Coordinates of C-alpha atoms in Angstrom, one line a residue:
X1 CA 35.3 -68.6 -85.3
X2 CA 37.7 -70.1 -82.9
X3 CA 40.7 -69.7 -85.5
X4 CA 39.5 -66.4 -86.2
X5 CA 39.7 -65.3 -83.0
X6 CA 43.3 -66.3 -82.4
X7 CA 44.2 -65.1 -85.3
X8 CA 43.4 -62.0 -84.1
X9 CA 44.8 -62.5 -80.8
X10 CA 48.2 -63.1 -82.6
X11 CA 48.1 -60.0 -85.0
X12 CA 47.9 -57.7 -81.5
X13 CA 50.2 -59.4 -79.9
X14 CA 52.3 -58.7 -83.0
X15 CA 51.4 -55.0 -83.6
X16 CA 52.1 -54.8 -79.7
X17 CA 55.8 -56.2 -80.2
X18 CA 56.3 -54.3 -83.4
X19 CA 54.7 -50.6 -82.2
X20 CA 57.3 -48.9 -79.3
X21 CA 54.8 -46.7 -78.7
X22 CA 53.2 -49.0 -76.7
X23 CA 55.7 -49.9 -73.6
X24 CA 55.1 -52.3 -70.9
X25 CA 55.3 -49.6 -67.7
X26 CA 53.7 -46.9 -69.0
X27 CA 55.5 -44.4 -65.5
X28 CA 58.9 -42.6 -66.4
X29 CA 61.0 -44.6 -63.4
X30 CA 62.9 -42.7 -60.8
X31 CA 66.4 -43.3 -61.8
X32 CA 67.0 -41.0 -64.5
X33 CA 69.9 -43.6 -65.9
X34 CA 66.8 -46.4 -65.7
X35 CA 64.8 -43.8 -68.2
X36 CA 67.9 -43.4 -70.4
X37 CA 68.7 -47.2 -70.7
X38 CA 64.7 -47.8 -71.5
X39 CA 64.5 -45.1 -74.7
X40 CA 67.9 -46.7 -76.2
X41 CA 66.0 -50.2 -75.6
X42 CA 63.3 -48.8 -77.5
X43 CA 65.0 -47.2 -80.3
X44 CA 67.6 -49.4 -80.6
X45 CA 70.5 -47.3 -79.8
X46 CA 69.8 -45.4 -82.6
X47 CA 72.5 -43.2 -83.4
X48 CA 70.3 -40.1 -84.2
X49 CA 68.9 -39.8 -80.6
X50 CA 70.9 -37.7 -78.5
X51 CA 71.7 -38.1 -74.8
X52 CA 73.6 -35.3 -72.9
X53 CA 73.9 -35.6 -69.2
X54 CA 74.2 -32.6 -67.0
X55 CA 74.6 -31.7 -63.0
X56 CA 71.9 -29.8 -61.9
X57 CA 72.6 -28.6 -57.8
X58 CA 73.2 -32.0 -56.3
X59 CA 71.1 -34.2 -58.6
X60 CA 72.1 -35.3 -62.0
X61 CA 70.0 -35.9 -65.0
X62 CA 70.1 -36.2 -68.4
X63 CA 68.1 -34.9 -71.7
X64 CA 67.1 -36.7 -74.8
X65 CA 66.2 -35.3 -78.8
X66 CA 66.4 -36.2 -81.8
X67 CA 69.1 -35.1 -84.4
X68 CA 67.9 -33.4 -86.8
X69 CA 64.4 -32.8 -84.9
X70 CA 65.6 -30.6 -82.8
X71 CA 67.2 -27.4 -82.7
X72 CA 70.7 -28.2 -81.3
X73 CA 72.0 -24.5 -80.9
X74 CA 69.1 -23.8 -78.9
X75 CA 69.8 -26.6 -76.6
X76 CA 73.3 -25.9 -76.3
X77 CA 73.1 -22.6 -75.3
X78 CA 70.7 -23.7 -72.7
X79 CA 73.4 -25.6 -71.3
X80 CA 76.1 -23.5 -71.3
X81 CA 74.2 -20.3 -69.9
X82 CA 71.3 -21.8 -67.5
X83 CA 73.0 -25.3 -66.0
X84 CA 76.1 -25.0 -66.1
X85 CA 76.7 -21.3 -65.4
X86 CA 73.8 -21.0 -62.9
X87 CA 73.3 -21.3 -58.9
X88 CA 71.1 -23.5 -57.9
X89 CA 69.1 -24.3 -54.7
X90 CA 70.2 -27.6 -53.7
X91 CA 66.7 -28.4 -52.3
X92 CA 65.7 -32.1 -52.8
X93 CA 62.0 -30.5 -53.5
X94 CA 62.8 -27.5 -55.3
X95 CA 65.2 -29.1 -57.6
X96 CA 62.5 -30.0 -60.3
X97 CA 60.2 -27.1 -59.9
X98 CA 63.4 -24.6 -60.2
X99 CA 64.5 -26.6 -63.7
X100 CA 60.9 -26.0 -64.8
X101 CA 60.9 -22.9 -64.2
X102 CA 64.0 -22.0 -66.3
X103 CA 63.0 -24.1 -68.9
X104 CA 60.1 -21.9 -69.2
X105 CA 62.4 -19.3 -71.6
X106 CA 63.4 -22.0 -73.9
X107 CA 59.2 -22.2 -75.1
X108 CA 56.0 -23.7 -74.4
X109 CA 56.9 -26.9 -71.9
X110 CA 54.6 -29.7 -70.5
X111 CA 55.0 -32.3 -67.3
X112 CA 55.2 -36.0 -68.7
X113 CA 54.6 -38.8 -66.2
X114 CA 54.2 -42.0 -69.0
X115 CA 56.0 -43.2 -71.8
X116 CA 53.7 -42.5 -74.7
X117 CA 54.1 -38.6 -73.7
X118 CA 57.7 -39.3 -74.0
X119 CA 57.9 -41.0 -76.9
X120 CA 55.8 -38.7 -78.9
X121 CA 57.3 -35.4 -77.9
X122 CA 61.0 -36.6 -78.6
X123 CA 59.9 -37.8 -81.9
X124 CA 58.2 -34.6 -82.7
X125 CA 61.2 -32.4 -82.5
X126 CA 60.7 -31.5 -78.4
X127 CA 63.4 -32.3 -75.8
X128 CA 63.0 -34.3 -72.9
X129 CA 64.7 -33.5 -69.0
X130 CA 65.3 -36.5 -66.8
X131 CA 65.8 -35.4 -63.4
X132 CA 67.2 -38.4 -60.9
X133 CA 64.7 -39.0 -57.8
X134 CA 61.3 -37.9 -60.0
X135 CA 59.1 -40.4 -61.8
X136 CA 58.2 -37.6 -64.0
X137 CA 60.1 -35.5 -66.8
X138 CA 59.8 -32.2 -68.6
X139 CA 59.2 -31.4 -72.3
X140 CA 60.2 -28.6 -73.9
X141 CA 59.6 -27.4 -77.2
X142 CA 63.1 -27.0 -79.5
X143 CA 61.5 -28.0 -82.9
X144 CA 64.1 -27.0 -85.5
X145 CA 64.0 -29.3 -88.3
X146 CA 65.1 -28.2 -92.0
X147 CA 62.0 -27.1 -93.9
X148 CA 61.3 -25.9 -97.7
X149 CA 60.5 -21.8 -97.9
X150 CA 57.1 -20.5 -99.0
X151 CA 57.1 -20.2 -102.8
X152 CA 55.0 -19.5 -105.8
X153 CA 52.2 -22.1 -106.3
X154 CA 53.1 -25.0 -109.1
X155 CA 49.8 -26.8 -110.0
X156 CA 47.1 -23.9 -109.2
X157 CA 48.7 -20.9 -111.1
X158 CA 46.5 -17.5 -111.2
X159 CA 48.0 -14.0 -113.1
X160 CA 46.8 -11.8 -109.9
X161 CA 46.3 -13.9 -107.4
X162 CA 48.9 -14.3 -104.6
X163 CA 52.2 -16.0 -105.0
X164 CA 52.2 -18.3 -101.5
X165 CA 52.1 -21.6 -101.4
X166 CA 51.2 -24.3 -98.3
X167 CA 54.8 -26.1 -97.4
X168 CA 55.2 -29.3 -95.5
X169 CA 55.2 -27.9 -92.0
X170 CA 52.2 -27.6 -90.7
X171 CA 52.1 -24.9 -88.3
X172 CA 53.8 -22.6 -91.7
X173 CA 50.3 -23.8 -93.1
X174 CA 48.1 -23.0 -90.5
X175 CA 49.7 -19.2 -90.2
X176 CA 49.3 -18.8 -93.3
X177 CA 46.0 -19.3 -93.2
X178 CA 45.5 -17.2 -89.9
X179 CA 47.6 -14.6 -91.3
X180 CA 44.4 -14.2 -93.9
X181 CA 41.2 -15.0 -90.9
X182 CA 42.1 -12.8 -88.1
X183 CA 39.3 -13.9 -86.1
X184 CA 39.1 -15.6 -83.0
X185 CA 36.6 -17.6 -84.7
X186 CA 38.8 -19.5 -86.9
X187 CA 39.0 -22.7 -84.5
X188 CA 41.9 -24.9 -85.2
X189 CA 41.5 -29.2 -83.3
X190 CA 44.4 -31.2 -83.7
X191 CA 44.7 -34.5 -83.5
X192 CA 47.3 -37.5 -84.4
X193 CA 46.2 -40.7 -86.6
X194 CA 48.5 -43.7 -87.9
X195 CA 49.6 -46.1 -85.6
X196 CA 53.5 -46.1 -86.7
X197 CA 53.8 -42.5 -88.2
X198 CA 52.2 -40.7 -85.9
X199 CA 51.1 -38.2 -88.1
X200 CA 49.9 -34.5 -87.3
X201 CA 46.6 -33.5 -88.4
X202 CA 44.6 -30.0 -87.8
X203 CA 41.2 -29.2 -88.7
X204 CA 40.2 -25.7 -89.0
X205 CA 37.1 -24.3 -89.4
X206 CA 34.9 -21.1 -88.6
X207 CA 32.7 -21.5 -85.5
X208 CA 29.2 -19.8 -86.0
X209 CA 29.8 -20.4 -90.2
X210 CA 30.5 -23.5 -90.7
X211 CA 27.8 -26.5 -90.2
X212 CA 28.5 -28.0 -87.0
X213 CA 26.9 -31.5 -88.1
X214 CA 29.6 -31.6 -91.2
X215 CA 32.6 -30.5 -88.5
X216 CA 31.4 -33.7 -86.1
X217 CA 31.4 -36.0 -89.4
X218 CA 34.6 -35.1 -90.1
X219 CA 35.4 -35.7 -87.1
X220 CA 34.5 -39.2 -86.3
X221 CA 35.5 -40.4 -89.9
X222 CA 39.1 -39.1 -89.0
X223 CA 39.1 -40.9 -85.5
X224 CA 37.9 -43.8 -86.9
X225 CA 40.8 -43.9 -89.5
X226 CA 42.8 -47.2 -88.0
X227 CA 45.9 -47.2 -90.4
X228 CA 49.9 -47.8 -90.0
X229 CA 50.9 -44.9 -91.5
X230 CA 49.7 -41.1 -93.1
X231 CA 52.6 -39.8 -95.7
X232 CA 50.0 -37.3 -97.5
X233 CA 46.7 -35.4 -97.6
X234 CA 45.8 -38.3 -100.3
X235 CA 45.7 -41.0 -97.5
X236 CA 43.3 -39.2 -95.6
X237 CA 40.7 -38.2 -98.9
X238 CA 40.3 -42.1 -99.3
X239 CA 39.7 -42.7 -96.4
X240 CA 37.0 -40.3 -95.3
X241 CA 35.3 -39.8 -98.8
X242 CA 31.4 -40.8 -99.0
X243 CA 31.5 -43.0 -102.3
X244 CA 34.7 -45.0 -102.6
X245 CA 33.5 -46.7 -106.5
X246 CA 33.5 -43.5 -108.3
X247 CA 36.0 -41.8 -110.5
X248 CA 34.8 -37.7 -109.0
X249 CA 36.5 -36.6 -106.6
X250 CA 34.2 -36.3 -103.4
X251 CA 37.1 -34.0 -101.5
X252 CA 38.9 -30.7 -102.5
X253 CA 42.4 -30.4 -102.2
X254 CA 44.6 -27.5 -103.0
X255 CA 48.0 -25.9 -102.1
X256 CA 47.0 -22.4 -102.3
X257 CA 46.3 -21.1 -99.0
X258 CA 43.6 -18.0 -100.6
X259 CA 41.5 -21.0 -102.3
X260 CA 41.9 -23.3 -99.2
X261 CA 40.7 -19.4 -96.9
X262 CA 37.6 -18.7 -99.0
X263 CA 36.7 -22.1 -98.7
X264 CA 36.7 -21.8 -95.1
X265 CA 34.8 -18.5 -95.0
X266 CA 32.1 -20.5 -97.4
X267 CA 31.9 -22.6 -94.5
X268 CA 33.7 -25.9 -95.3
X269 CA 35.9 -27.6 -93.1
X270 CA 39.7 -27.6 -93.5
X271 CA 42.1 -30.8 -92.7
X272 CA 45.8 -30.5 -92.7
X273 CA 48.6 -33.0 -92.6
X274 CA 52.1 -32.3 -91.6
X275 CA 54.4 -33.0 -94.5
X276 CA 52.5 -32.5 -97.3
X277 CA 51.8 -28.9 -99.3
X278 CA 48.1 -29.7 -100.3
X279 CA 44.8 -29.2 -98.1
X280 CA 41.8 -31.0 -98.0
X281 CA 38.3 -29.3 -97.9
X282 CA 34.9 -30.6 -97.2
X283 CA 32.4 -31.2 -98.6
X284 CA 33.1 -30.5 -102.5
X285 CA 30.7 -30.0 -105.0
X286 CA 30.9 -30.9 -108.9
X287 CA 30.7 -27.1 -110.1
X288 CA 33.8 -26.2 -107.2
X289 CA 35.9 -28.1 -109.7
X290 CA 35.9 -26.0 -112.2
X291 CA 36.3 -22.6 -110.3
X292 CA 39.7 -20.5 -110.7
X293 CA 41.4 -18.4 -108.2
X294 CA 41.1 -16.0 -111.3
X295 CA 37.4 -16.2 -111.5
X296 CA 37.6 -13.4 -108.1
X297 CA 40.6 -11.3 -108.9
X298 CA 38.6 -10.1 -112.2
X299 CA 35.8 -8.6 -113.6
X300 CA 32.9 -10.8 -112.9
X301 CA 32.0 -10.8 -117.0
X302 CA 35.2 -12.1 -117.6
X303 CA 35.4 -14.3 -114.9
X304 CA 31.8 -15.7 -116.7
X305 CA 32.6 -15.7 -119.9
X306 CA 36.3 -18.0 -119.0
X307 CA 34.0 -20.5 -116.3
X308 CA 31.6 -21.5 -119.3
X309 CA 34.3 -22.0 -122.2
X310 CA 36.1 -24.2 -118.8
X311 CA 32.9 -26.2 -118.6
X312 CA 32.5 -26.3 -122.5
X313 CA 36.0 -27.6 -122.5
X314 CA 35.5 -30.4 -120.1
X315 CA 32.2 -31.6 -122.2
X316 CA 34.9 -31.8 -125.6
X317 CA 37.5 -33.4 -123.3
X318 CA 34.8 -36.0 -122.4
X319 CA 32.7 -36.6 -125.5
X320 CA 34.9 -35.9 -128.4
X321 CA 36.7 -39.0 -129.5
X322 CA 33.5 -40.5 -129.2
X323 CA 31.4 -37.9 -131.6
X324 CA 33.9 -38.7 -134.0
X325 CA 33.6 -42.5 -134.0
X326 CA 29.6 -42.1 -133.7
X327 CA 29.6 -39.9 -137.1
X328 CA 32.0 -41.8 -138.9
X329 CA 30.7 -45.7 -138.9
X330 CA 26.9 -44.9 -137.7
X331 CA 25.8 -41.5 -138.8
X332 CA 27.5 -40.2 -141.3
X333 CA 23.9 -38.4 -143.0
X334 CA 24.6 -35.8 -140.2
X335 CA 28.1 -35.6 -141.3
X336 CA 28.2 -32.3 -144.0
X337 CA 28.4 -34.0 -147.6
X338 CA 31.8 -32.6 -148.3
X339 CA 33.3 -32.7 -145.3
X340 CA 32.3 -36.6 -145.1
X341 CA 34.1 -37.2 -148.8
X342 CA 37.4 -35.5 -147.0
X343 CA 37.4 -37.8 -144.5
X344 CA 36.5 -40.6 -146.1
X345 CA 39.1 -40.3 -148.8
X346 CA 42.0 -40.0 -145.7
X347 CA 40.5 -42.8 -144.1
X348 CA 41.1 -44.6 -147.2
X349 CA 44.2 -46.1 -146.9
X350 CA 44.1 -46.7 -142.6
X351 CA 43.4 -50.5 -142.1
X352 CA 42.0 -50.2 -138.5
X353 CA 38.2 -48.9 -137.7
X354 CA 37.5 -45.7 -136.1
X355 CA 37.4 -46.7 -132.6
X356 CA 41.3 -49.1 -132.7
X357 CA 42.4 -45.8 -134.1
X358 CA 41.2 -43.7 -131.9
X359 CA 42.2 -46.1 -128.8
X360 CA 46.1 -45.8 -130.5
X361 CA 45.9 -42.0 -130.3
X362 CA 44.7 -42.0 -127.0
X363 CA 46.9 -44.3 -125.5
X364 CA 49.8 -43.0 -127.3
X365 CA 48.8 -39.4 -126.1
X366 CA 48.3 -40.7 -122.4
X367 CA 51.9 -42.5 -122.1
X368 CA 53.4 -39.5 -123.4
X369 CA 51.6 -37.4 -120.7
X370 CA 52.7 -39.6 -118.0
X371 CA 56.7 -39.7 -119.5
X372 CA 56.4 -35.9 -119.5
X373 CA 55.1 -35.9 -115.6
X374 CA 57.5 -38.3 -114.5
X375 CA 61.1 -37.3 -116.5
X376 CA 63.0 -34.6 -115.3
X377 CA 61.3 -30.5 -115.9
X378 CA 64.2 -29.9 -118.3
X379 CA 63.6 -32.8 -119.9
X380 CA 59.8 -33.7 -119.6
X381 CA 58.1 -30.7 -121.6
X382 CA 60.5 -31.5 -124.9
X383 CA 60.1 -35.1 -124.7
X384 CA 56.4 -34.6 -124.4
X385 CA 55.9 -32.0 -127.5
X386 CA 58.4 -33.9 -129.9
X387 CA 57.0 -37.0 -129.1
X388 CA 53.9 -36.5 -129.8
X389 CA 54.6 -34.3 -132.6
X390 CA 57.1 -37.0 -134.0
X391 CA 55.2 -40.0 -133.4
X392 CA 51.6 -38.4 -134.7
X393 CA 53.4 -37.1 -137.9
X394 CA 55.0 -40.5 -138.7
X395 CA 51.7 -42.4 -138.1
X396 CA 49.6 -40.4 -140.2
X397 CA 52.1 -41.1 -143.0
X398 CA 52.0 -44.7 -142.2
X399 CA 48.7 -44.5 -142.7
X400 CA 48.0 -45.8 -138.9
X401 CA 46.0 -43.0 -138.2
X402 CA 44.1 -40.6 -140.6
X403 CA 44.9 -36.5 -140.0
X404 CA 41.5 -35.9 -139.1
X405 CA 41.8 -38.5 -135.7
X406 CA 45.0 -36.6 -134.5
X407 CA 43.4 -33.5 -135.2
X408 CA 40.3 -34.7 -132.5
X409 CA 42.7 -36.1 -130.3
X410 CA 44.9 -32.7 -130.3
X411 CA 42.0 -30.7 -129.3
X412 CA 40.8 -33.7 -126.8
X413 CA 44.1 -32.8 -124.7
X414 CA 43.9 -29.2 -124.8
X415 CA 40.5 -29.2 -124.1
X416 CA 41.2 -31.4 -120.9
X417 CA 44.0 -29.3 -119.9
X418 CA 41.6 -26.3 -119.2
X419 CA 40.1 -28.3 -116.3
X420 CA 41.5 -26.2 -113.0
X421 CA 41.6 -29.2 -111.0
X422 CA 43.4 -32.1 -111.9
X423 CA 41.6 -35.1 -110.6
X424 CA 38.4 -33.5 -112.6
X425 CA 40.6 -33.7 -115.6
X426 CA 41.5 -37.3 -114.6
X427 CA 38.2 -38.2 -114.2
X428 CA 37.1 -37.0 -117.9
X429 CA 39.9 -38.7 -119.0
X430 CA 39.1 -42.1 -117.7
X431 CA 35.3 -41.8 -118.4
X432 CA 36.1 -40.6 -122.2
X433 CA 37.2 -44.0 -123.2
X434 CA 33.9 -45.8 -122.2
X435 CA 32.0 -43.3 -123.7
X436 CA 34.0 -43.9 -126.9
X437 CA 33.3 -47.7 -126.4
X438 CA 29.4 -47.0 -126.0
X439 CA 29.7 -44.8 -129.6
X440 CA 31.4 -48.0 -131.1
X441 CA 28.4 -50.0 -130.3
X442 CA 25.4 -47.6 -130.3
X443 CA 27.0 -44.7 -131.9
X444 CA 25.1 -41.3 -130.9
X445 CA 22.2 -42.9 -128.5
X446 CA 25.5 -44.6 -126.5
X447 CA 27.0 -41.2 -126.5
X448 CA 23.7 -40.5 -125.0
X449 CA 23.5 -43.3 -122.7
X450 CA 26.3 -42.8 -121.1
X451 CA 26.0 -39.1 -120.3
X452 CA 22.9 -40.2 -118.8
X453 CA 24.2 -42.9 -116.3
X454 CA 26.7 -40.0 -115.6
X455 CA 24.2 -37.8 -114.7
X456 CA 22.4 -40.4 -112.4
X457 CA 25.4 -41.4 -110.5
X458 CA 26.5 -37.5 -110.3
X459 CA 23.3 -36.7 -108.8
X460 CA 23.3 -39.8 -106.6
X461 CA 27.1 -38.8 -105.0
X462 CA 27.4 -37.1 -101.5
X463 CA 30.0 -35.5 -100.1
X464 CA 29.8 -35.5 -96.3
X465 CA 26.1 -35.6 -96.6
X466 CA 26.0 -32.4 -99.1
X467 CA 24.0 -33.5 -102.6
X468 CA 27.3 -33.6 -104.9
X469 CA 25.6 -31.6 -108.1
X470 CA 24.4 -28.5 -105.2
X471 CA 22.8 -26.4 -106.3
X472 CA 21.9 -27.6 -109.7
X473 CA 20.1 -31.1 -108.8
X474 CA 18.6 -29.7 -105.9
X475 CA 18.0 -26.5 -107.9
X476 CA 18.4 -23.8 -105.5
X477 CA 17.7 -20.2 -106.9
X478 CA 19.9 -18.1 -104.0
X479 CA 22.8 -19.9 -104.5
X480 CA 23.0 -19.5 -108.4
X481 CA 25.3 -16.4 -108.0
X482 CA 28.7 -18.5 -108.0
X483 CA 27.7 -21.5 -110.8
X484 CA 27.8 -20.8 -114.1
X485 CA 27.4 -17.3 -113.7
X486 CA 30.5 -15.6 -111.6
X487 CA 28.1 -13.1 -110.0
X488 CA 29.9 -9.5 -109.3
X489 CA 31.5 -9.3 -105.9
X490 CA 28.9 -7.2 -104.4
X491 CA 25.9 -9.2 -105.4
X492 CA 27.4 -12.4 -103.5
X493 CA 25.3 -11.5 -100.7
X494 CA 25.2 -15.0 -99.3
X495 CA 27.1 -18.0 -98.5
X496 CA 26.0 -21.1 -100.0
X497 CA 23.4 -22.4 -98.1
X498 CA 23.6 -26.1 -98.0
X499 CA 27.0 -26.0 -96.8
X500 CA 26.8 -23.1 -94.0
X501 CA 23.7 -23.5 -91.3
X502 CA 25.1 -20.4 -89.4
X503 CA 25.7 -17.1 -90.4
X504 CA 24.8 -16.9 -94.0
X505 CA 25.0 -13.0 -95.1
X506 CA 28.2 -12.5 -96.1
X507 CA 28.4 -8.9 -97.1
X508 CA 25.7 -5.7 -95.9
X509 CA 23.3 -3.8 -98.0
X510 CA 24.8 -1.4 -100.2
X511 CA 27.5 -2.4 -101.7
X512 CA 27.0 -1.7 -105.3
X513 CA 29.8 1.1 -106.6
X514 CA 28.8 4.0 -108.3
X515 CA 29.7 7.5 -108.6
X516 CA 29.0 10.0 -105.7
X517 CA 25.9 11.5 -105.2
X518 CA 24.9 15.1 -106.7
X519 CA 25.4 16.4 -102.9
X520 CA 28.7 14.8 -102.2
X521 CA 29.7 16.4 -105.6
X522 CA 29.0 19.8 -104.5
X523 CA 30.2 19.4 -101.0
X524 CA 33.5 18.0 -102.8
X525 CA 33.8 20.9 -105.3
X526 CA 33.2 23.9 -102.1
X527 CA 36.1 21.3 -100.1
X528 CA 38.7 22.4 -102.9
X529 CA 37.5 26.0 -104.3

């Protein structure tokens, strides 16, 4: 206990050496050159932190940013027109209130008395005055960094849908999704987690929608997140998700900012990190995985008829390796007579069992995936279609592999494409080789077994307290409309009601189209003769 204990002991006294946000005085010092020689202490006279003295009246001070941070022009022209071309009141006492109150044009500015205010604003883009003779300096907001433009979605296409995309800033984020809620209840809490990086996160939700017991859970798992560093949305779904051992995704994430609105209106919560173009959304359900943007911009048959061949894709992506090896070495009586001779007869000459050749195809298939995700675009797609085109041809006639197996394996992958989100489709993937190991051993009633144990452990999954498999397992008949039947628009009277505990009509009476009534024809046809 006693080793423990300073063990402890010397990992703070580390973390405390290693962290400069956490200084020894924590009061900005009078002498504005003290200040100056402190931060270069501190950052180790790094060269992209800039120092730029001026004369201000009878006092002289000095301001620090960050190249690169910062927008420079801005700053300069702040010199050249307000300090240096200005008269000032040479008042001891008015000297910082009158710099304050010029500084006011530049943008929103902030009195900082301690060192962690200092620290924090310089490295998030803001510039800081030193005045000589006050133990206190100004911020001021000059964030100019270099960021990437909105453009067109890459991993959550839609044919009508809008073409905007979340960036890496994250006030371009959160304006784009104000820019769709204009309402005063669309609250926005900001807060900063990881010790080192110092990371910007927002949460948005809507006040009187969403649940407020899911908005304090999300709330208290993000404060209680104790890590070095956050460099993407990924970080934080890890570390806030319910179930850790499980290959579903708990948490939504997406970097289309209509997906990421509707959500919100639903009455899920919304977290967003700076630098990263993907949003998180809580809680998730297991059918919310295989909803399209597409599924609203349409006609709700259509959108019905595309969301069940989606789900019957993601069962053939799962289970069909596996039916294959289940008919060929235990049950081949359910296997039509003729079409179990043409198989039989190409398996003929293959020296492996069903299940090694099916593991080759899939592996094969797999590294081929990942080369094509992680080589060049230009180069990616073609290495990923020859290949597999190549490399299936040549091992069917080295009789590796029979036709019929890269034939099951070819519609595996499509099928598993079709999934909208891609850690689903992970998740199929990974689960459809133990399902193809149950078929080895136990053919059809392993096939069985395991879709079973899949069921149990999707039924026992929670996301932020919400049952994962809502509203199937609970069954809930009002909020059927959006499952496997895309209900039309003016039928989805209601939000989902295990999500939202506030306002949960979410369109009047009424709102069934139709043509005009009898009277409002006639009153139309006098308006024109």
């Amino acid at each position: 206990m006693l080793k423990r204990k300073q063990k402890k002991r010397q990992n703070d006294n580390y973390r405390q050496k290693q962290d400069p946000l956490i200084p020894e005085d924590l009061t900005v010092l009078m002498d504005y050159q003290d200040n100056i020689n402190r931060i270069k202490g501190e950052f180790g006279n790094s060269t992209d932190i800039v120092f730029r003295e001026f004369k201000f009246g009878r006092k002289r001070g000095s301001c620090v940013y960050v190249d690169g941070l910062a927008n420079e022009e801005l700053i300069s022209a702040f010199f050249m027109e307000s300090l240096t071309e200005g008269e000032w009141d040479d008042s001891p006492h008015d000297s910082f209130q009158i710099l304050t109150d010029k500084v006011v044009n530049l943008g929103n500015i902030q009195s900082v008395t301690n060192w962690n205010q200092v620290y924090d604003n310089i490295l998030s883009g803001n510039t800081i005055f030193f005045l000589d003779g006050y133990n206190k300096a100004v911020s001021v907001e000059t964030k100019g960094w270099e960021k990437r433009s909105i453009t067109e979605p890459s991993t959550q296409l839609a044919i009508r849908g809008p073409k905007d995309s979340f960036t890496e800033t994250l006030r371009t984020n959160t304006a784009l999704i104000r820019r769709r809620i204009k309402s005063p209840n669309l609250w926005l809490e900001s807060m900063k987690i990881g010790k080192v990086s110092q990371t910007d996160i927002a949460i948005m939700y809507l006040k009187g929608i969403a649940n407020e017991k899911i908005v304090q859970e999300v709330m208290e798992r993000l404060k209680r997140i104790d890590i070095d560093s956050i460099q993407a949305s990924g970080f934080i779904e890890q570390l806030i998700e319910d179930q850790a051992w499980t290959t579903f995704p708990t948490t939504y994430h997406s970097e289309r900012p209509d997906v990421v609105t509707s959500h919100i209106l639903e009455g899920r919560v919304a977290i967003i990190v700076d630098g990263t173009p993907f949003v998180v959304t809580a809680p998730a359900i297991f059918i919310q995985f295989f909803q399209a943007p597409d599924d609203y911009y349409s006609r709700f048959d259509i959108s019905t008829g595309i969301r069940i061949l989606r789900i019957l894709a993601f069962f053939i992506a799962l289970i069909g390796p596996a039916l294959y090896i289940a008919g060929t070495t235990f049950h081949q009586e359910m296997i039509p007579t003729t079409m179990a001779i043409a198989i039989a007869a190409q398996r003929e000459s293959v020296p492996f069992p069903a299940f090694v050749e099916a593991l080759i195809m899939e592996i094969t298939f797999e590294i081929l995936r990942e080369a094509g995700l992680r080589l060049p675009r230009a180069v990616g797609q073609a290495v990923s279609i020859v290949g597999a085109l190549v490399i299936g041809q040549a091992a069917v006639q080295a009789g590796i592999v029979s036709p019929v197996m890269v034939i099951v394996v070819s519609i595996t992958a499509i099928a598993n494409f079709s999934t909208p989100s891609f850690a689903m489709a992970i998740a199929a993937r990974l689960i459809r080789f133990i399902l193809m190991g149950l078929a080895t051993i136990l053919g059809f009633y392993g096939i069985m077994l395991g879709l079973m144990f899949m069921a149990i452990h999707l039924c026992s999954l929670r996301s932020f307290g919400i049952p994962y498999m809502s509203p199937i397992a609970p069954f809930n008949i009002r909020n059927q409309q959006d499952v496997f039947i895309r209900f039309p628009i003016w039928a989805m009277k209601y939000r989902p009601m295990f999500i939202s505990k506030g306002n949960i009509i979410r369109s009047g009476e009424n709102q069934k189209p139709g043509p005009p009534k009898q009277g409002e024809n006639n009153q139309t046809s006098n308006g024109e003769s």
